C-alpha cells in the first residue's frame, strides 16, 4: 500500500471526521432527517467539504502558517454560502441559523488536511475525510430514524442513542490499522 | 430537536468542544476560557452590527463567526504555552470559537428574548460544569491523574478508553440521558402532585 492510499483509508476510517476526530460530530448528530432523505444532503456536504478542503489545504500551504487562518475562515464562509445556495443549512437551529453548524467542521477539516504538507497527501486525505463524513451522515441518519420508530420511551430516543452509537462505531474504527 | 431539555441543548451547542477538548482537566479549563472569551467578544460586537440594507443577517452572522474564530484561534494557539495541552486537543481549542454556544447569547438577544442575559448565563454555567466535569472524569478514569498528578495507588489501572474517542462520546451521551431521565421524573412527579 502506498503512502497516499494509506492516508486515504486512515482519513476515511481511523481518523474519521465524525467518529474519531469529532469535528463533524455536531452536524451529523442534529442534521440528518432519516436514512433515505439523508443521501442528497450527505452528498452535497461531501462534495462541498472535499473542494473546500482542497482549496483551503492548497492555499494555506502557499501562504504560510500566519495567514492560513484567514484562508480557512474565508473558504469556510464561501462553502457555507455554496451550501445555502444548494438548499442546505437554511433552517434555524436553537434560535440561530443552521449555517453555524457547518463552520467548525469546515475549518477543522481544512486544518487537518493542511497538516499533511504535500499536495498529493492533501488530495488523499481530503477524499478520505469527505467520504468518511458522507458515510457517517448516512449511518447516523439511519440510526436517528430507527431510534425514532422504536417503541421505547421518548427519553431513550435520538440524541443519546446517536452519541452512544458513535461511541460504539469509534470503538470499531479503532480496530482499523493499516500499517 | 426532539427535546427542550436545557442540559441537552447546551451539550449539543458545545458538542465538538466537549468531545475534543476535555481529555484532561487543563485542556477543559483552557477550552472553557477560550470559549468564554470568544463568546464575550461576539456578544460585545453583536450590538454594533445592526441590520441595515447592506448588513443582511447572512453578512452579520459571517462577521460574528469570523470574530469568534479569530479569538479562539489566537487564544487556542497561546494556551499550550501556558498549560500542558495534548497536541490533538489544540485543534479543538482553536475552533472552539465556532461552536453554536458562542453565538447563543447574541442569538437570544436579537430574537428579543426578554431575559436573554439570565438564560445565557444559565447556559454558560451548565456548559462550564459539563466541560470541567467531563475533563475531570476523563482524566481521572482514563489516565488515573488529576491535573497531571497521580492520585491512585499502584493497584489502580486507568481505563484507557475514557481518554479515547469512545470515552469522549460516552460522557456527553450519559449526561444527556441523565438530564432526560431527571426531567422526565420531575414531570411525572409534578403530574402526580397536580
CSV table of C-alpha atoms in Angstrom, one decimal:
chain,number,residue,atom,x,y,z
A,1,UNK,CA,0.0,0.0,0.0
A,2,UNK,CA,1.4,3.4,-1.0
A,3,UNK,CA,1.6,6.3,1.5
A,4,UNK,CA,-1.2,8.1,-0.4
A,5,UNK,CA,-3.6,5.1,-0.3
A,6,UNK,CA,-2.9,4.5,3.4
A,7,UNK,CA,-3.6,8.1,4.2
A,8,UNK,CA,-6.9,7.9,2.2
A,9,UNK,CA,-8.0,4.9,4.3
A,10,UNK,CA,-6.8,6.5,7.5
A,11,UNK,CA,-8.8,9.6,6.8
A,12,UNK,CA,-11.8,7.6,5.9
A,13,UNK,CA,-11.8,5.3,8.9
A,14,UNK,CA,-9.3,5.7,11.8
A,15,UNK,CA,-9.3,9.5,11.5
A,16,UNK,CA,-13.0,9.7,10.5
A,17,UNK,CA,-14.1,13.3,10.9
A,18,UNK,CA,-17.2,12.4,12.8
A,19,UNK,CA,-16.4,9.4,14.9
A,20,UNK,CA,-12.7,9.7,15.6
A,21,UNK,CA,-11.7,13.3,15.2
A,22,UNK,CA,-15.1,14.8,16.2
A,23,UNK,CA,-15.1,18.0,14.0
A,24,UNK,CA,-18.2,17.0,12.2
A,25,UNK,CA,-19.9,15.3,15.1
A,26,UNK,CA,-22.4,18.1,15.9
A,27,UNK,CA,-23.5,18.5,12.3
A,28,UNK,CA,-24.1,14.8,11.9
A,29,UNK,CA,-25.9,14.4,15.2
A,30,UNK,CA,-28.5,17.1,14.6
A,31,UNK,CA,-29.0,17.4,10.8
A,32,UNK,CA,-29.8,14.0,9.2
A,33,UNK,CA,-33.5,13.6,9.0
A,34,UNK,CA,-33.7,9.9,8.0
A,35,UNK,CA,-31.7,7.3,6.1
A,36,UNK,CA,-33.4,7.8,2.8
A,37,UNK,CA,-33.7,11.6,3.0
A,38,UNK,CA,-30.1,12.0,4.2
A,39,UNK,CA,-28.5,10.8,0.9
A,40,UNK,CA,-28.8,14.0,-1.1
A,41,UNK,CA,-27.7,16.4,1.8
A,42,UNK,CA,-24.8,14.0,2.6
A,43,UNK,CA,-23.6,14.0,-1.0
A,44,UNK,CA,-23.8,17.8,-1.1
A,45,UNK,CA,-21.9,18.2,2.1
A,46,UNK,CA,-19.4,15.7,1.0
A,47,UNK,CA,-18.7,17.4,-2.3
A,48,UNK,CA,-18.5,20.9,-0.8
A,49,UNK,CA,-16.3,19.7,2.1
A,50,UNK,CA,-14.0,18.0,-0.4
A,51,UNK,CA,-13.4,21.1,-2.5
A,52,UNK,CA,-13.2,23.4,0.5
A,53,UNK,CA,-10.5,21.1,2.0
A,54,UNK,CA,-8.6,21.1,-1.3
A,55,UNK,CA,-8.8,24.8,-1.7
A,56,UNK,CA,-8.1,25.6,2.0
A,57,UNK,CA,-5.3,22.9,2.1
A,58,UNK,CA,-3.5,24.2,-1.0
A,59,UNK,CA,-3.9,27.9,-0.3
A,60,UNK,CA,-2.8,27.6,3.3
A,61,UNK,CA,0.3,25.7,2.2
A,62,UNK,CA,1.0,28.5,-0.2
A,63,UNK,CA,0.5,31.5,2.1
A,64,UNK,CA,2.2,30.1,5.2
A,65,UNK,CA,1.2,29.5,8.8
A,66,UNK,CA,0.5,33.1,9.8
A,67,UNK,CA,-2.1,33.9,7.1
A,68,UNK,CA,-3.5,30.3,7.0
A,69,UNK,CA,-6.4,31.0,9.5
A,70,UNK,CA,-7.7,33.8,7.1
A,71,UNK,CA,-7.7,31.3,4.3
A,72,UNK,CA,-9.6,28.7,6.5
A,73,UNK,CA,-12.3,31.1,7.6
A,74,UNK,CA,-12.7,32.6,4.1
A,75,UNK,CA,-13.0,29.2,2.5
A,76,UNK,CA,-15.4,28.1,5.2
A,77,UNK,CA,-17.7,31.1,4.7
A,78,UNK,CA,-17.7,30.7,0.9
A,79,UNK,CA,-18.5,27.0,1.4
A,80,UNK,CA,-21.4,27.9,3.7
A,81,UNK,CA,-22.8,30.3,1.0
A,82,UNK,CA,-22.5,27.5,-1.6
A,83,UNK,CA,-24.3,25.0,0.7
A,84,UNK,CA,-27.1,27.5,1.3
A,85,UNK,CA,-27.4,28.2,-2.5
A,86,UNK,CA,-27.6,24.4,-2.9
A,87,UNK,CA,-30.6,24.3,-0.5
A,88,UNK,CA,-28.8,23.2,2.7
A,89,UNK,CA,-28.4,24.9,6.1
A,90,UNK,CA,-31.4,27.2,5.5
A,91,UNK,CA,-33.4,26.4,8.6
A,92,UNK,CA,-32.8,27.7,12.1
A,93,UNK,CA,-31.4,25.6,14.9
A,94,UNK,CA,-32.0,26.5,18.5
A,95,UNK,CA,-32.7,30.1,17.5
A,96,UNK,CA,-29.7,30.6,15.3
A,97,UNK,CA,-29.1,30.0,11.6
A,98,UNK,CA,-28.0,26.4,10.8
A,99,UNK,CA,-25.0,27.8,9.0
A,100,UNK,CA,-23.3,28.0,12.3
A,101,UNK,CA,-23.3,24.2,12.5
A,102,UNK,CA,-21.1,23.9,9.4
A,103,UNK,CA,-18.4,26.4,10.4
A,104,UNK,CA,-16.5,24.1,12.8
A,105,UNK,CA,-16.3,21.1,10.5
A,106,UNK,CA,-15.3,23.2,7.5
A,107,UNK,CA,-12.5,24.9,9.3
A,108,UNK,CA,-11.4,21.9,11.3
A,109,UNK,CA,-11.1,19.7,8.2
A,110,UNK,CA,-9.1,22.3,6.4
A,111,UNK,CA,-6.7,22.5,9.3
A,112,UNK,CA,-6.4,18.7,9.4
A,113,UNK,CA,-5.8,18.4,5.7
A,114,UNK,CA,-3.3,21.3,5.5
A,115,UNK,CA,-1.3,19.4,8.2
A,116,UNK,CA,-0.3,16.8,5.6
A,117,UNK,CA,2.0,19.4,4.0
A,118,UNK,CA,2.1,18.0,0.4
A,119,UNK,CA,-0.4,18.2,-2.5
A,120,UNK,CA,-0.9,14.5,-3.2
A,121,UNK,CA,-1.4,13.8,0.5
A,122,UNK,CA,-3.8,16.8,0.8
A,123,UNK,CA,-5.9,15.3,-2.0
A,124,UNK,CA,-5.9,11.8,-0.5
A,125,UNK,CA,-6.8,12.9,3.0
A,126,UNK,CA,-9.5,15.4,1.6
A,127,UNK,CA,-11.0,12.5,-0.3
A,128,UNK,CA,-11.0,10.2,2.8
A,129,UNK,CA,-12.5,12.8,5.1
A,130,UNK,CA,-15.2,13.8,2.6
A,131,UNK,CA,-16.2,10.1,2.0
A,132,UNK,CA,-16.0,9.4,5.8
A,133,UNK,CA,-18.3,12.3,6.5
A,134,UNK,CA,-20.7,11.2,3.8
A,135,UNK,CA,-20.8,7.7,5.2
A,136,UNK,CA,-21.2,8.9,8.8
A,137,UNK,CA,-24.1,11.2,7.8
A,138,UNK,CA,-26.0,8.3,6.2
A,139,UNK,CA,-25.3,5.9,9.1
A,140,UNK,CA,-26.4,8.4,11.7
A,141,UNK,CA,-29.4,9.3,9.6
A,142,UNK,CA,-30.4,5.6,9.7
A,143,UNK,CA,-29.8,5.4,13.5
A,144,UNK,CA,-31.8,8.5,14.1
A,145,UNK,CA,-34.7,7.2,12.1
A,146,UNK,CA,-34.6,3.8,13.7
A,147,UNK,CA,-34.4,5.3,17.2
A,148,UNK,CA,-37.5,7.5,16.5
A,149,UNK,CA,-39.5,4.5,15.3
A,150,UNK,CA,-38.7,2.3,18.3
A,151,UNK,CA,-41.4,1.7,21.0
A,152,UNK,CA,-39.0,2.8,23.7
A,153,UNK,CA,-39.9,5.9,25.8
A,154,UNK,CA,-39.1,9.2,24.2
A,155,UNK,CA,-36.2,9.9,26.6
A,156,UNK,CA,-34.4,6.9,25.2
A,157,UNK,CA,-34.6,8.1,21.6
A,158,UNK,CA,-32.5,10.2,19.2
A,159,UNK,CA,-29.6,12.2,20.6
A,160,UNK,CA,-28.3,9.9,23.5
A,161,UNK,CA,-28.8,6.9,21.2
A,162,UNK,CA,-26.8,8.6,18.5
A,163,UNK,CA,-23.9,9.5,20.8
A,164,UNK,CA,-23.8,6.0,22.3
A,165,UNK,CA,-23.8,4.6,18.7
A,166,UNK,CA,-21.0,6.9,17.8
A,167,UNK,CA,-19.0,5.6,20.7
A,168,UNK,CA,-19.5,2.0,19.5
A,169,UNK,CA,-18.6,2.9,15.9
A,170,UNK,CA,-15.5,4.7,17.2
A,171,UNK,CA,-14.6,1.5,19.1
A,172,UNK,CA,-15.0,-0.5,15.9
A,173,UNK,CA,-13.0,2.0,13.8
A,174,UNK,CA,-10.1,2.0,16.3
A,175,UNK,CA,-9.5,-1.6,15.1
A,176,UNK,CA,-8.7,-0.4,11.6
A,177,UNK,CA,-5.0,0.0,11.4
A,178,UNK,CA,-3.3,0.0,8.0
A,179,UNK,CA,0.3,-0.2,9.0
B,1,UNK,CA,-34.6,19.0,18.2
B,2,UNK,CA,-36.8,16.4,19.9
B,3,UNK,CA,-36.5,17.6,23.4
B,4,UNK,CA,-36.4,21.0,25.1
B,5,UNK,CA,-34.1,19.9,27.9
B,6,UNK,CA,-31.7,22.7,28.7
B,7,UNK,CA,-28.7,20.5,29.5
B,8,UNK,CA,-29.2,18.6,26.3
B,9,UNK,CA,-29.3,21.8,24.3
B,10,UNK,CA,-26.2,23.1,25.9
B,11,UNK,CA,-24.2,19.9,25.4
B,12,UNK,CA,-25.2,19.9,21.8
B,13,UNK,CA,-24.3,23.5,21.3
B,14,UNK,CA,-20.8,22.9,22.5
B,15,UNK,CA,-20.5,19.2,21.4
B,16,UNK,CA,-17.3,19.4,19.4
B,17,UNK,CA,-15.5,21.2,22.3
B,18,UNK,CA,-16.9,18.8,24.9
B,19,UNK,CA,-15.7,15.9,22.7
B,20,UNK,CA,-12.3,17.2,21.6
B,21,UNK,CA,-11.1,19.5,24.4
B,22,UNK,CA,-11.8,17.5,27.5
B,23,UNK,CA,-9.1,14.8,27.6
B,24,UNK,CA,-7.5,16.4,30.7
B,25,UNK,CA,-8.6,18.9,33.3
B,26,UNK,CA,-6.1,21.5,32.0
B,27,UNK,CA,-7.5,21.1,28.5
B,28,UNK,CA,-11.0,21.5,29.8
B,29,UNK,CA,-10.1,24.7,31.7
B,30,UNK,CA,-8.4,26.1,28.6
B,31,UNK,CA,-11.4,25.2,26.4
B,32,UNK,CA,-13.7,27.0,28.8
B,33,UNK,CA,-11.6,30.1,29.0
B,34,UNK,CA,-11.1,30.2,25.2
B,35,UNK,CA,-14.8,29.7,24.6
B,36,UNK,CA,-15.9,32.3,27.1
B,37,UNK,CA,-13.5,34.8,25.7
B,38,UNK,CA,-14.8,34.2,22.2
B,39,UNK,CA,-18.4,34.5,23.4
B,40,UNK,CA,-17.7,37.8,25.2
B,41,UNK,CA,-16.2,39.2,22.0
B,42,UNK,CA,-19.1,38.0,19.9
B,43,UNK,CA,-21.6,39.4,22.4
B,44,UNK,CA,-19.7,42.7,22.5
B,45,UNK,CA,-19.6,43.1,18.8
B,46,UNK,CA,-23.2,41.9,18.1
B,47,UNK,CA,-25.0,45.1,19.1
B,48,UNK,CA,-22.8,47.2,16.7
B,49,UNK,CA,-23.9,45.0,13.8
B,50,UNK,CA,-27.4,46.4,13.4
B,51,UNK,CA,-29.5,45.1,10.5
B,52,UNK,CA,-29.5,47.6,7.6
B,53,UNK,CA,-29.7,47.3,3.8
B,54,UNK,CA,-26.1,46.3,3.5
B,55,UNK,CA,-25.9,44.4,6.8
B,56,UNK,CA,-28.0,41.4,6.0
B,57,UNK,CA,-28.4,38.6,8.5
B,58,UNK,CA,-26.0,36.4,6.5
B,59,UNK,CA,-23.3,39.1,6.5
B,60,UNK,CA,-23.9,39.7,10.2
B,61,UNK,CA,-23.5,36.1,11.0
B,62,UNK,CA,-20.4,35.7,8.8
B,63,UNK,CA,-18.8,38.6,10.7
B,64,UNK,CA,-19.7,37.0,14.1
B,65,UNK,CA,-18.4,33.6,13.0
B,66,UNK,CA,-15.1,35.2,11.8
B,67,UNK,CA,-14.8,37.1,15.1
B,68,UNK,CA,-15.4,34.0,17.2
B,69,UNK,CA,-12.9,32.1,15.2
B,70,UNK,CA,-10.3,34.8,15.4
B,71,UNK,CA,-10.5,35.0,19.2
B,72,UNK,CA,-10.4,31.2,19.7
B,73,UNK,CA,-7.6,30.7,17.1
B,74,UNK,CA,-5.4,33.3,18.8
B,75,UNK,CA,-6.1,32.1,22.4
B,76,UNK,CA,-6.1,28.5,21.4
B,77,UNK,CA,-2.6,29.0,19.9
B,78,UNK,CA,-1.4,30.7,23.1
B,79,UNK,CA,-2.9,28.1,25.5
B,80,UNK,CA,-0.2,25.4,25.0
B,81,UNK,CA,2.4,27.9,26.1
B,82,UNK,CA,0.6,28.3,29.5
B,83,UNK,CA,-0.9,24.9,30.2
B,84,UNK,CA,0.1,21.4,29.2
B,85,UNK,CA,-2.3,20.7,26.4
B,86,UNK,CA,-2.1,17.5,24.4
B,87,UNK,CA,-1.3,18.2,20.7
B,88,UNK,CA,-4.5,16.6,19.4
B,89,UNK,CA,-6.6,18.9,21.6
B,90,UNK,CA,-5.1,22.1,20.2
B,91,UNK,CA,-7.2,22.0,17.1
B,92,UNK,CA,-10.4,21.9,19.2
B,93,UNK,CA,-9.3,24.9,21.3
B,94,UNK,CA,-8.6,26.8,18.1
B,95,UNK,CA,-12.0,26.0,16.6
B,96,UNK,CA,-14.0,26.3,19.9
B,97,UNK,CA,-15.0,29.8,18.9
B,98,UNK,CA,-17.1,28.4,16.0
B,99,UNK,CA,-19.4,26.3,18.2
B,100,UNK,CA,-23.1,27.4,18.5
B,101,UNK,CA,-22.8,28.0,22.2
B,102,UNK,CA,-20.6,31.1,21.4
B,103,UNK,CA,-23.4,32.7,19.5
B,104,UNK,CA,-26.2,31.6,21.8
B,105,UNK,CA,-26.4,34.9,23.9
B,106,UNK,CA,-26.3,37.1,20.8
B,107,UNK,CA,-29.0,35.0,19.1
B,108,UNK,CA,-31.2,35.2,22.2
B,109,UNK,CA,-30.7,39.0,22.4
B,110,UNK,CA,-31.5,39.5,18.7
B,111,UNK,CA,-34.6,37.2,18.8
B,112,UNK,CA,-36.0,39.5,21.6
B,113,UNK,CA,-35.9,37.0,24.4
B,114,UNK,CA,-36.8,39.2,27.5
B,115,UNK,CA,-34.5,37.5,30.0
B,116,UNK,CA,-31.7,36.7,27.5
B,117,UNK,CA,-28.9,37.6,29.9
B,118,UNK,CA,-30.2,35.2,32.6
B,119,UNK,CA,-30.8,32.5,30.1
B,120,UNK,CA,-27.4,32.8,28.5
B,121,UNK,CA,-25.7,32.9,31.9
B,122,UNK,CA,-27.6,29.7,32.9
B,123,UNK,CA,-26.5,28.0,29.7
B,124,UNK,CA,-22.9,29.0,30.3
B,125,UNK,CA,-22.9,27.8,33.8
B,126,UNK,CA,-24.2,24.4,32.6
B,127,UNK,CA,-21.7,24.4,29.8
B,128,UNK,CA,-18.8,25.2,32.2
B,129,UNK,CA,-19.9,22.4,34.6
B,130,UNK,CA,-20.2,19.9,31.7
B,131,UNK,CA,-16.8,20.7,30.2
B,132,UNK,CA,-15.0,20.7,33.6
B,133,UNK,CA,-16.8,17.6,34.8
B,134,UNK,CA,-16.1,15.8,31.5
B,135,UNK,CA,-12.4,16.8,31.7
B,136,UNK,CA,-12.1,15.6,35.3
B,137,UNK,CA,-13.9,12.3,34.7
B,138,UNK,CA,-11.9,11.5,31.5
B,139,UNK,CA,-8.6,12.3,33.1
B,140,UNK,CA,-9.3,10.5,36.4
B,141,UNK,CA,-10.7,7.4,34.8
B,142,UNK,CA,-8.7,7.4,31.6
B,143,UNK,CA,-5.2,8.4,33.0
B,144,UNK,CA,-5.5,7.9,36.7
B,145,UNK,CA,-4.4,11.5,37.4
B,146,UNK,CA,-5.9,14.9,38.3
B,147,UNK,CA,-4.2,17.8,36.6
B,148,UNK,CA,-1.3,15.6,35.8
B,149,UNK,CA,-0.8,14.3,39.4
B,150,UNK,CA,-1.1,10.6,40.3
B,151,UNK,CA,-3.8,10.1,42.8
B,152,UNK,CA,-4.3,6.4,42.9
B,153,UNK,CA,-2.1,3.8,44.5
B,154,UNK,CA,-0.3,1.3,42.3
B,155,UNK,CA,-3.2,-1.1,42.0
B,156,UNK,CA,-5.4,1.4,40.1
B,157,UNK,CA,-5.3,0.7,36.4
B,158,UNK,CA,-6.7,3.5,34.3
B,159,UNK,CA,-9.5,2.7,31.8
B,160,UNK,CA,-7.7,3.9,28.7
B,161,UNK,CA,-10.9,4.1,26.6
B,162,UNK,CA,-12.0,7.1,28.6
B,163,UNK,CA,-9.2,9.2,27.1
B,164,UNK,CA,-10.0,7.8,23.7
B,165,UNK,CA,-12.9,8.9,21.3
B,166,UNK,CA,-15.1,6.1,22.8
B,167,UNK,CA,-15.0,7.8,26.2
B,168,UNK,CA,-15.4,11.2,24.6
B,169,UNK,CA,-18.8,10.1,23.2
B,170,UNK,CA,-19.9,8.1,26.3
B,171,UNK,CA,-19.6,11.0,28.7
B,172,UNK,CA,-21.9,13.6,26.9
B,173,UNK,CA,-24.3,10.8,25.9
B,174,UNK,CA,-24.6,9.8,29.6
B,175,UNK,CA,-25.0,13.5,30.6
B,176,UNK,CA,-27.9,13.9,28.1
B,177,UNK,CA,-29.5,10.7,29.1
B,178,UNK,CA,-29.4,11.5,32.8
B,179,UNK,CA,-30.7,15.0,32.2
B,180,UNK,CA,-33.6,13.5,30.2
B,181,UNK,CA,-34.3,10.9,33.0
B,182,UNK,CA,-34.3,13.7,35.6
B,183,UNK,CA,-36.6,16.0,33.5
B,184,UNK,CA,-38.9,13.0,33.0
B,185,UNK,CA,-39.0,12.1,36.7
B,186,UNK,CA,-39.7,15.8,37.5
B,187,UNK,CA,-42.5,15.8,35.0
B,188,UNK,CA,-44.0,12.6,36.5
B,189,UNK,CA,-43.7,14.0,40.0
B,190,UNK,CA,-45.4,17.3,39.2
B,191,UNK,CA,-48.1,15.4,37.2
B,192,UNK,CA,-48.7,13.2,40.2
B,193,UNK,CA,-48.9,16.2,42.6
B,194,UNK,CA,-51.4,18.0,40.4
